C-alpha cells in the first residue's frame, strides 16, 4: 500500500475584488472552505484511484481538525496515525483570489509542524508494511528522513515530492526513488543551472536520487531512470483550475507503484491523472476516479 507522511490543512479561499493595502479593510469577500494540505491531497488522490492508503499527520484539537480527519476517513484513508495536538491550531492556508485569477497565499503550518521522528517510530510497523512512502516538505524533514529509512529498510520505496521547495538535509534527496519536482522546484534545487528540463534532470540526478520525475504542466512530465530520459506528453484538456495538479500526479504515481507498476508505466498514468485534475475546480474535489483517468488515454 501507500503510506503518506504529510500535511493536513484547512484551506480558506477568499474571492475578492482586490487585496487590501496595509491598514485597509476590504469587505464583500466570498469565503469557501476546502480540505487541503499536500499530504492529505495526495493521500486522497491515491485512495480514489484504488490504492490502500494510510497517513501519518497531525491536526489541532479544533473543529477544523476533526472535520479534516473525518474527510480523510470518508475518502478511504486509514487515519490510525493521524493525531490531534492540544494547544496548537490545525494547519491552515488563506488563499485570496482576485477576478484576474491571480492567487496570493498565506500558510500557517500549525499542528503540521508538531510531529517528528518520535511519532514516526510509533508508526514504524505500519510504515514497514507499506510498499511506497510519499512525503512532501510541509512537515518536519527529520520525520520524513526517518520514515524513508524505515520503509526502505523493509524493501519499500520512497517518493519525495520536493514541495514547497526549501532547504533540507542533503541525505534525504539521495533516498528518493523517485524525486518528483515541478519546474519551479527544479530551479530551486539547481539554482541558475536550471536551463532546459532535459539538462535539469542530469543536475537533479547528481543530487543523489535513484530516479527523477520533472512535471511540466501542459507539457506532461520527464522521467529519468536507469540511465535514460523519456518524456510523456499530457493530453490536451480544458484547464479550469490547476490547483492540486501536482498532488493528483503524486498520488496517482504512488498508487501505481504500490500496485506493482514500474516508473515507465506509472509516470504516464500520473500524467493523465494530473490532466484530469485540472479540468475541475479545487484541489481534493477535482481528484479523478480511475474511469476519468482512463477516459483521457
Ligand atoms: P504543479 O501543480 O506542482 O505546478 P504541474 O503544473 O507540472 O505541477 O502539473 C502536474 C501534472 O498535471 C503535469 O505533469 C500534467 O500531467 C498535469 N497538468 C498540469 N497542467 C496541465 C494542463 N494545462 N494540461 C494538461 N495537463 C496538465
XYZ file of C-alpha atoms and ligand atoms in Angstrom:
324
model
C 0.000 0.000 0.000
C 0.807 3.716 0.140
C 1.866 5.477 3.332
C 1.832 9.293 3.368
C 3.780 11.307 5.948
C 2.492 14.786 5.383
C 0.410 17.870 5.908
C -3.285 18.278 6.613
C -4.636 21.799 6.108
C -7.871 23.707 6.244
C -7.969 25.859 3.107
C -9.831 29.183 3.356
C -10.413 30.516 -0.154
C -11.399 34.175 -0.276
C -12.671 35.539 -3.588
C -12.334 39.314 -3.504
C -12.273 42.299 -5.870
C -8.810 43.377 -4.745
C -6.403 42.758 -1.867
C -6.300 45.308 0.971
C -3.330 47.636 1.355
C -1.670 47.555 4.792
C -4.027 49.217 7.278
C -7.013 48.976 4.925
C -10.197 46.865 5.222
C -11.760 45.294 2.144
C -15.256 43.867 2.590
C -17.530 41.753 0.398
C -15.144 38.791 0.090
C -16.734 35.385 -0.547
C -15.363 32.602 1.654
C -15.227 28.895 0.741
C -13.693 26.175 2.914
C -11.893 23.184 1.415
C -9.857 20.321 2.831
C -6.220 20.689 1.775
C -2.561 20.160 2.584
C -0.283 18.450 0.076
C -0.035 15.297 2.212
C -3.792 14.886 2.579
C -4.436 15.771 -1.078
C -2.025 13.122 -2.339
C -3.381 10.541 0.120
C -6.930 11.134 -1.116
C -5.719 11.057 -4.737
C -4.111 7.633 -4.254
C -7.142 6.267 -2.385
C -9.573 7.481 -5.073
C -7.519 5.553 -7.624
C -7.940 2.352 -5.661
C -4.776 2.156 -3.546
C -4.744 1.116 0.103
C -3.578 4.315 1.841
C -2.572 5.207 5.393
C -1.431 8.603 6.599
C 0.716 9.951 9.434
C -0.038 13.555 10.330
C -1.296 15.928 12.984
C -4.195 18.356 13.319
C -5.149 20.694 16.170
C -7.831 19.921 18.757
C -10.330 22.157 16.997
C -13.400 21.770 14.800
C -11.353 22.092 11.593
C -9.061 19.254 12.625
C -11.949 16.929 13.463
C -13.586 17.687 10.095
C -10.374 17.095 8.167
C -9.761 13.730 9.807
C -13.346 12.687 9.056
C -12.860 13.793 5.459
C -9.754 11.613 5.123
C -11.554 8.628 6.596
C -14.515 9.091 4.253
C -12.082 9.135 1.343
C -10.874 5.709 2.459
C -7.600 6.799 4.089
C -6.522 4.925 7.247
C -6.134 7.636 9.918
C -4.834 5.442 12.770
C -1.665 7.584 12.807
C -3.373 10.956 12.451
C -3.494 12.532 15.896
C -4.676 15.848 17.320
C -2.334 18.088 19.276
C -3.697 20.162 22.166
C -2.964 23.876 22.212
C -1.912 24.126 18.558
C -4.195 25.197 15.704
C -4.885 22.958 12.720
C -2.700 23.869 9.751
C -4.384 26.496 7.580
C -3.930 28.132 4.208
C -5.518 31.510 3.463
C -5.873 31.829 -0.289
C -7.003 35.135 -1.765
C -8.185 35.008 -5.369
C -8.820 38.173 -7.402
C -11.013 38.347 -10.552
C -7.886 38.150 -12.770
C -7.426 34.597 -11.386
C -4.230 35.540 -9.546
C -3.868 33.993 -6.090
C -1.831 35.059 -3.061
C -1.496 32.589 -0.192
C -0.571 32.734 3.484
C 0.073 29.390 5.219
C 0.045 28.727 8.954
C 1.616 25.254 9.450
C 0.193 24.856 12.981
C -0.051 21.195 14.005
C 1.732 20.020 10.843
C 4.991 21.067 12.471
C 4.322 19.316 15.772
C 5.491 15.829 14.920
C 8.940 14.442 14.315
C 10.983 11.218 14.272
C 9.417 10.006 17.540
C 5.902 9.954 16.068
C 7.297 8.169 13.010
C 8.790 5.477 15.226
C 5.389 4.910 16.806
C 4.017 4.092 13.337
C 7.056 2.042 12.274
C 5.247 -1.269 11.985
C 2.672 0.056 9.501
C 5.344 2.014 7.648
C 7.412 -1.104 7.098
C 4.356 -2.933 5.780
C 3.704 -0.228 3.139
C 5.384 -0.605 -0.226
C 5.561 3.102 -1.029
C 6.171 6.107 1.221
C 5.060 9.520 -0.052
C 6.277 12.751 1.534
C 6.357 16.444 0.703
C 8.095 19.262 2.567
C 5.227 20.827 4.545
C 6.277 18.739 7.582
C 9.452 18.155 9.612
C 12.308 16.901 7.400
C 13.656 14.766 10.259
C 10.359 12.878 10.364
C 10.446 12.401 6.589
C 14.008 11.046 6.658
C 13.197 8.666 9.495
C 10.115 7.358 7.669
C 12.066 6.931 4.423
C 14.687 4.804 6.144
C 12.015 2.641 7.808
C 10.219 1.953 4.516
C 13.394 1.327 2.561
C 14.770 -0.938 5.284
C 11.751 -3.163 4.677
C 12.254 -3.195 0.889
C 9.856 -0.367 0.028
C 10.500 2.809 -1.959
C 10.394 6.498 -1.099
C 8.676 9.025 -3.347
C 9.793 12.529 -2.384
C 7.768 15.420 -3.785
C 10.023 18.441 -3.228
C 7.157 20.829 -2.455
C 7.075 23.504 -1.289
C 10.794 23.850 -2.009
C 13.025 24.582 0.965
C 16.446 23.647 2.332
C 16.551 20.064 3.682
C 19.359 17.826 4.953
C 21.175 16.603 1.814
C 20.836 12.915 2.784
C 17.071 12.953 2.172
C 17.393 13.611 -1.571
C 19.634 10.593 -2.007
C 16.916 8.308 -0.587
C 14.303 9.353 -3.136
C 13.170 6.955 -5.875
C 11.763 8.972 -7.497
C 12.360 12.618 -6.628
C 9.339 14.458 -8.083
C 9.634 18.187 -8.854
C 7.871 20.758 -10.993
C 9.926 23.263 -12.977
C 9.906 25.825 -10.158
C 11.158 23.252 -7.637
C 13.821 22.053 -10.092
C 15.121 25.624 -10.384
C 15.220 25.937 -6.587
C 17.387 22.802 -6.354
C 19.668 23.689 -9.275
C 19.928 27.450 -8.945
C 20.777 29.212 -12.199
C 21.882 25.909 -13.729
C 18.207 25.081 -14.360
C 18.004 25.541 -18.133
C 16.177 23.053 -20.366
C 14.313 20.296 -18.486
C 16.385 17.581 -20.204
C 19.562 19.184 -18.842
C 17.949 19.782 -15.446
C 17.317 16.070 -14.844
C 21.059 15.437 -15.094
C 21.706 18.020 -12.410
C 18.925 16.591 -10.243
C 20.278 13.029 -10.568
C 23.597 14.492 -9.462
C 21.984 15.273 -6.097
C 21.728 11.531 -5.426
C 18.180 10.207 -6.083
C 17.864 6.912 -7.997
C 15.277 8.412 -10.315
C 13.832 11.837 -11.143
C 10.446 12.982 -12.451
C 10.023 16.597 -13.607
C 6.399 17.635 -14.167
C 5.974 20.154 -16.983
C 2.361 21.336 -16.665
C 0.559 21.091 -20.026
C 3.727 19.526 -21.482
C 3.410 16.388 -19.335
C 6.435 15.011 -17.499
C 10.019 13.824 -17.894
C 11.247 10.589 -16.324
C 14.945 9.936 -15.785
C 15.679 6.435 -14.523
C 18.010 3.569 -15.323
C 20.306 5.662 -17.500
C 17.698 7.076 -19.881
C 15.322 10.024 -20.006
C 11.820 9.889 -21.512
C 9.136 12.499 -21.978
C 5.456 11.618 -21.600
C 3.148 14.221 -23.156
C -0.078 15.293 -21.448
C -3.400 15.051 -23.294
C -4.954 18.351 -24.339
C -7.619 19.331 -21.827
C -9.540 22.465 -20.963
C -7.635 23.744 -17.919
C -10.187 25.141 -15.444
C -8.072 25.180 -12.255
C -4.530 23.822 -11.955
C -4.648 23.778 -8.115
C -3.747 20.308 -6.903
C -2.485 19.002 -10.277
C 0.863 18.178 -8.710
C -0.788 16.419 -5.747
C -3.004 14.383 -8.097
C 0.100 13.433 -10.086
C 1.973 12.322 -6.955
C -0.973 10.357 -5.550
C -1.525 8.567 -8.851
C 2.165 7.784 -9.229
C 2.274 6.302 -5.718
C -0.901 4.273 -6.278
C 0.534 2.671 -9.430
C 3.946 1.979 -7.901
C 2.247 0.354 -4.899
C 0.231 -1.755 -7.324
C 3.440 -3.170 -8.773
C 3.963 -0.960 -11.848
C 7.436 0.309 -12.723
C 8.091 4.022 -13.278
C 7.753 3.567 -17.068
C 4.092 2.602 -16.606
C 3.312 4.695 -13.531
C 4.521 8.073 -14.868
C 2.287 8.188 -17.976
C -0.670 7.197 -15.776
C 0.165 10.018 -13.344
C 0.350 12.455 -16.287
C -3.237 11.516 -17.201
C -4.353 11.892 -13.567
C -2.780 15.372 -13.367
C -4.510 16.370 -16.599
C -7.867 15.099 -15.320
C -7.441 17.141 -12.114
C -7.054 20.461 -13.974
C -10.420 20.064 -15.707
C -12.281 20.771 -12.432
C -12.120 23.381 -9.681
C -10.469 22.857 -6.302
C -7.776 20.518 -5.008
C -9.350 17.414 -3.415
C -12.706 17.916 -5.097
C -11.084 17.697 -8.531
C -9.173 14.446 -7.938
C -10.089 11.902 -10.623
C -11.514 8.374 -10.432
C -9.867 5.508 -12.377
C -12.595 5.810 -15.055
C -11.836 9.518 -15.548
C -8.093 8.859 -15.879
C -8.578 6.037 -18.364
C -11.044 8.171 -20.325
C -8.173 10.530 -21.219
C -5.927 7.766 -22.555
P 2.287 21.692 -10.117
O 0.811 21.545 -9.957
O 3.059 21.116 -8.985
O 2.751 23.063 -10.521
P 2.469 20.851 -12.894
O 1.892 22.161 -13.284
O 3.729 20.424 -13.570
O 2.706 20.726 -11.340
O 1.324 19.747 -13.174
C 1.444 18.407 -12.752
C 0.850 17.495 -13.813
O -0.514 17.833 -14.046
C 1.531 17.578 -15.172
O 2.611 16.676 -15.241
C 0.395 17.177 -16.111
O 0.258 15.778 -16.125
C -0.829 17.757 -15.425
N -1.156 19.110 -15.938
C -0.941 20.304 -15.336
N -1.384 21.329 -16.089
C -1.912 20.771 -17.206
C -2.554 21.284 -18.385
N -2.729 22.608 -18.568
N -2.966 20.395 -19.322
C -2.803 19.068 -19.168
N -2.206 18.522 -18.087
C -1.767 19.355 -17.110
